[in-house]
Amino acid sequence: MFLSQAEADTIEARIAHVEARTGAQVVTAIVGRSDAYPELVWKAFALGIALAALLVVVLDVVRPDWMSAYAVWSNVTPILGVGAAGAILALVLPTYARLYLNRVRCHGEVRQCAQAMFLERQLFKTRARNGVLLFASVFERRVELLADVGFHGRVEEHEWRTVIDAMTPSLATAKPAEALTRGLERVEALLSAKGFVGTGRRNELSDRPVDEGTA
C-alpha cells in the first residue's frame, strides 16, 4: 500500500470536506503502475548486450592476441552476462526500468487505466453527473483527472490541468499522500471559484482513497 492508515484517514476526511463545500463527488485512486510493460526488460537486455559487444570490439582492437586466445569465453559470456544484469535491474529497480519507458505509450496506458476505474467505480451514476476522479500512477509518475459531464461548460480543460500540475511534483518525489492532498486542495479552490456549492445531498461515492498494489 502507498498510504498509511493515518494518511488514508486524512485524505478521506479531506474528500468529505471538499464534497461538503462544492457538492462534487470526488474519488481518489493511486496504483503502482498502469501496465506491466514487459518490453522494458527486453530493452534493458538489448542495451546491455549492445554495450558489452562494443566493449568486446574495443578489446579486440586493443589486444587482438588476448582476444584470439579466449575468443568464445571472452566474447559470449560478458555479452550475455551484461544483458542479463540489465534485465534483472529493470525487474527490481523501477527507477532504472523507467529509463526505457515510452512516454507516449505510458500516457495512453495511464489514461486507459483511469478510464477503466471511472467506469468500475461508477462515477457516472451520480445524480448531478458531478463525479471527479483523481488518479495517480506511481511508476509512470503521472496523474489523470476525469470529470463527468456535469462540469462541462463551467470548468475548462486547462483549468482541470492545474489540478494535475499541483499533484505531479509530489508524485515524482514519491509522496503520494501529499500529491492527493494537493490535488484535493486545488479541486476545492477551483470549483469554489466557479460557483459550485454544497447541496446537502447524501454522499453517493465512497470517500475512502483507492490504494492498489506496489510499483
PDB file of N, CA, C and O in Angstrom, residues 137-167:
ATOM      1  N   SER A 137      -0.679   7.264 -10.925  1.00  0.00           N
ATOM      2  CA  SER A 137       0.033   6.027 -11.224  1.00  0.00           C
ATOM      3  C   SER A 137       1.503   6.231 -10.882  1.00  0.00           C
ATOM      4  O   SER A 137       2.193   7.058 -11.495  1.00  0.00           O
ATOM      5  N   VAL A 138       1.977   5.503  -9.870  1.00  0.00           N
ATOM      6  CA  VAL A 138       3.283   5.782  -9.271  1.00  0.00           C
ATOM      7  C   VAL A 138       4.447   5.508 -10.219  1.00  0.00           C
ATOM      8  O   VAL A 138       5.356   6.335 -10.355  1.00  0.00           O
ATOM      9  N   PHE A 139       4.455   4.352 -10.874  1.00  0.00           N
ATOM     10  CA  PHE A 139       5.587   4.001 -11.724  1.00  0.00           C
ATOM     11  C   PHE A 139       5.782   5.024 -12.834  1.00  0.00           C
ATOM     12  O   PHE A 139       6.905   5.471 -13.105  1.00  0.00           O
ATOM     13  N   GLU A 140       4.694   5.414 -13.468  1.00  0.00           N
ATOM     14  CA  GLU A 140       4.777   6.376 -14.563  1.00  0.00           C
ATOM     15  C   GLU A 140       4.933   7.811 -14.077  1.00  0.00           C
ATOM     16  O   GLU A 140       5.201   8.713 -14.870  1.00  0.00           O
ATOM     17  N   ARG A 141       4.688   8.019 -12.769  1.00  0.00           N
ATOM     18  CA  ARG A 141       4.712   9.357 -12.188  1.00  0.00           C
ATOM     19  C   ARG A 141       3.764  10.293 -12.930  1.00  0.00           C
ATOM     20  O   ARG A 141       4.100  11.446 -13.249  1.00  0.00           O
ATOM     21  N   ARG A 142       2.579   9.775 -13.189  1.00  0.00           N
ATOM     22  CA  ARG A 142       1.610  10.520 -13.983  1.00  0.00           C
ATOM     23  C   ARG A 142       0.264  10.582 -13.282  1.00  0.00           C
ATOM     24  O   ARG A 142      -0.164   9.612 -12.653  1.00  0.00           O
ATOM     25  N   VAL A 143      -0.389  11.708 -13.425  1.00  0.00           N
ATOM     26  CA  VAL A 143      -1.715  11.939 -12.838  1.00  0.00           C
ATOM     27  C   VAL A 143      -2.737  12.133 -13.944  1.00  0.00           C
ATOM     28  O   VAL A 143      -2.457  12.788 -14.957  1.00  0.00           O
ATOM     29  N   GLU A 144      -3.906  11.551 -13.766  1.00  0.00           N
ATOM     30  CA  GLU A 144      -5.024  11.778 -14.677  1.00  0.00           C
ATOM     31  C   GLU A 144      -6.216  12.286 -13.868  1.00  0.00           C
ATOM     32  O   GLU A 144      -6.449  11.839 -12.731  1.00  0.00           O
ATOM     33  N   LEU A 145      -6.955  13.200 -14.437  1.00  0.00           N
ATOM     34  CA  LEU A 145      -8.186  13.684 -13.827  1.00  0.00           C
ATOM     35  C   LEU A 145      -9.314  13.502 -14.815  1.00  0.00           C
ATOM     36  O   LEU A 145      -9.233  13.977 -15.957  1.00  0.00           O
ATOM     37  N   LEU A 146     -10.347  12.804 -14.379  1.00  0.00           N
ATOM     38  CA  LEU A 146     -11.529  12.601 -15.212  1.00  0.00           C
ATOM     39  C   LEU A 146     -12.731  13.204 -14.499  1.00  0.00           C
ATOM     40  O   LEU A 146     -13.009  12.871 -13.341  1.00  0.00           O
ATOM     41  N   ALA A 147     -13.425  14.091 -15.178  1.00  0.00           N
ATOM     42  CA  ALA A 147     -14.601  14.752 -14.610  1.00  0.00           C
ATOM     43  C   ALA A 147     -15.827  14.431 -15.456  1.00  0.00           C
ATOM     44  O   ALA A 147     -15.752  14.399 -16.692  1.00  0.00           O
ATOM     45  N   ASP A 148     -16.952  14.200 -14.811  1.00  0.00           N
ATOM     46  CA  ASP A 148     -18.176  13.836 -15.518  1.00  0.00           C
ATOM     47  C   ASP A 148     -18.775  15.053 -16.226  1.00  0.00           C
ATOM     48  O   ASP A 148     -18.323  16.194 -16.055  1.00  0.00           O
ATOM     49  N   VAL A 149     -19.839  14.804 -16.979  1.00  0.00           N
ATOM     50  CA  VAL A 149     -20.406  15.833 -17.857  1.00  0.00           C
ATOM     51  C   VAL A 149     -21.051  16.994 -17.112  1.00  0.00           C
ATOM     52  O   VAL A 149     -21.322  18.040 -17.706  1.00  0.00           O
ATOM     53  N   GLY A 150     -21.296  16.833 -15.818  1.00  0.00           N
ATOM     54  CA  GLY A 150     -21.907  17.921 -15.057  1.00  0.00           C
ATOM     55  C   GLY A 150     -21.036  19.164 -14.962  1.00  0.00           C
ATOM     56  O   GLY A 150     -21.542  20.242 -14.630  1.00  0.00           O
ATOM     57  N   PHE A 151     -19.748  19.016 -15.266  1.00  0.00           N
ATOM     58  CA  PHE A 151     -18.842  20.160 -15.207  1.00  0.00           C
ATOM     59  C   PHE A 151     -18.616  20.802 -16.570  1.00  0.00           C
ATOM     60  O   PHE A 151     -17.985  21.859 -16.649  1.00  0.00           O
ATOM     61  N   HIS A 152     -19.113  20.165 -17.611  1.00  0.00           N
ATOM     62  CA  HIS A 152     -18.881  20.680 -18.957  1.00  0.00           C
ATOM     63  C   HIS A 152     -19.483  22.073 -19.116  1.00  0.00           C
ATOM     64  O   HIS A 152     -20.615  22.330 -18.714  1.00  0.00           O
ATOM     65  N   GLY A 153     -18.711  22.959 -19.723  1.00  0.00           N
ATOM     66  CA  GLY A 153     -19.175  24.318 -19.940  1.00  0.00           C
ATOM     67  C   GLY A 153     -18.895  25.255 -18.779  1.00  0.00           C
ATOM     68  O   GLY A 153     -19.007  26.475 -18.924  1.00  0.00           O
ATOM     69  N   ARG A 154     -18.535  24.694 -17.620  1.00  0.00           N
ATOM     70  CA  ARG A 154     -18.253  25.525 -16.444  1.00  0.00           C
ATOM     71  C   ARG A 154     -16.774  25.435 -16.028  1.00  0.00           C
ATOM     72  O   ARG A 154     -16.238  26.381 -15.465  1.00  0.00           O
ATOM     73  N   VAL A 155     -16.173  24.297 -16.267  1.00  0.00           N
ATOM     74  CA  VAL A 155     -14.745  24.131 -15.957  1.00  0.00           C
ATOM     75  C   VAL A 155     -14.046  23.667 -17.229  1.00  0.00           C
ATOM     76  O   VAL A 155     -14.400  22.625 -17.796  1.00  0.00           O
ATOM     77  N   GLU A 156     -13.063  24.422 -17.679  1.00  0.00           N
ATOM     78  CA  GLU A 156     -12.367  24.114 -18.920  1.00  0.00           C
ATOM     79  C   GLU A 156     -11.231  23.122 -18.676  1.00  0.00           C
ATOM     80  O   GLU A 156     -10.756  22.949 -17.556  1.00  0.00           O
ATOM     81  N   GLU A 157     -10.792  22.510 -19.770  1.00  0.00           N
ATOM     82  CA  GLU A 157      -9.742  21.500 -19.686  1.00  0.00           C
ATOM     83  C   GLU A 157      -8.465  22.073 -19.098  1.00  0.00           C
ATOM     84  O   GLU A 157      -7.804  21.424 -18.275  1.00  0.00           O
ATOM     85  N   HIS A 158      -8.099  23.264 -19.509  1.00  0.00           N
ATOM     86  CA  HIS A 158      -6.848  23.846 -18.991  1.00  0.00           C
ATOM     87  C   HIS A 158      -6.954  24.168 -17.501  1.00  0.00           C
ATOM     88  O   HIS A 158      -5.937  24.213 -16.794  1.00  0.00           O
ATOM     89  N   GLU A 159      -8.176  24.374 -17.008  1.00  0.00           N
ATOM     90  CA  GLU A 159      -8.358  24.626 -15.576  1.00  0.00           C
ATOM     91  C   GLU A 159      -8.213  23.331 -14.772  1.00  0.00           C
ATOM     92  O   GLU A 159      -7.629  23.334 -13.682  1.00  0.00           O
ATOM     93  N   TRP A 160      -8.741  22.239 -15.304  1.00  0.00           N
ATOM     94  CA  TRP A 160      -8.525  20.939 -14.664  1.00  0.00           C
ATOM     95  C   TRP A 160      -7.039  20.610 -14.657  1.00  0.00           C
ATOM     96  O   TRP A 160      -6.543  19.955 -13.741  1.00  0.00           O
ATOM     97  N   ARG A 161      -6.339  21.076 -15.680  1.00  0.00           N
ATOM     98  CA  ARG A 161      -4.910  20.780 -15.791  1.00  0.00           C
ATOM     99  C   ARG A 161      -4.136  21.334 -14.599  1.00  0.00           C
ATOM    100  O   ARG A 161      -3.101  20.775 -14.203  1.00  0.00           O
ATOM    101  N   THR A 162      -4.620  22.408 -14.005  1.00  0.00           N
ATOM    102  CA  THR A 162      -3.919  22.981 -12.853  1.00  0.00           C
ATOM    103  C   THR A 162      -3.944  22.030 -11.656  1.00  0.00           C
ATOM    104  O   THR A 162      -3.046  22.081 -10.808  1.00  0.00           O
ATOM    105  N   VAL A 163      -4.962  21.189 -11.583  1.00  0.00           N
ATOM    106  CA  VAL A 163      -5.022  20.185 -10.516  1.00  0.00           C
ATOM    107  C   VAL A 163      -3.907  19.160 -10.721  1.00  0.00           C
ATOM    108  O   VAL A 163      -3.191  18.788  -9.784  1.00  0.00           O
ATOM    109  N   ILE A 164      -3.764  18.697 -11.960  1.00  0.00           N
ATOM    110  CA  ILE A 164      -2.713  17.730 -12.288  1.00  0.00           C
ATOM    111  C   ILE A 164      -1.336  18.327 -12.015  1.00  0.00           C
ATOM    112  O   ILE A 164      -0.454  17.672 -11.444  1.00  0.00           O
ATOM    113  N   ASP A 165      -1.152  19.579 -12.404  1.00  0.00           N
ATOM    114  CA  ASP A 165       0.137  20.242 -12.196  1.00  0.00           C
ATOM    115  C   ASP A 165       0.463  20.377 -10.709  1.00  0.00           C
ATOM    116  O   ASP A 165       1.637  20.346 -10.326  1.00  0.00           O
ATOM    117  N   ALA A 166      -0.553  20.532  -9.887  1.00  0.00           N
ATOM    118  CA  ALA A 166      -0.332  20.651  -8.441  1.00  0.00           C
ATOM    119  C   ALA A 166       0.078  19.323  -7.822  1.00  0.00           C
ATOM    120  O   ALA A 166       0.807  19.285  -6.827  1.00  0.00           O
ATOM    121  N   MET A 167      -0.359  18.214  -8.421  1.00  0.00           N
ATOM    122  CA  MET A 167      -0.100  16.890  -7.864  1.00  0.00           C
ATOM    123  C   MET A 167       1.210  16.268  -8.341  1.00  0.00           C
ATOM    124  O   MET A 167       1.869  15.531  -7.595  1.00  0.00           O
TER     125      MET A 167
END
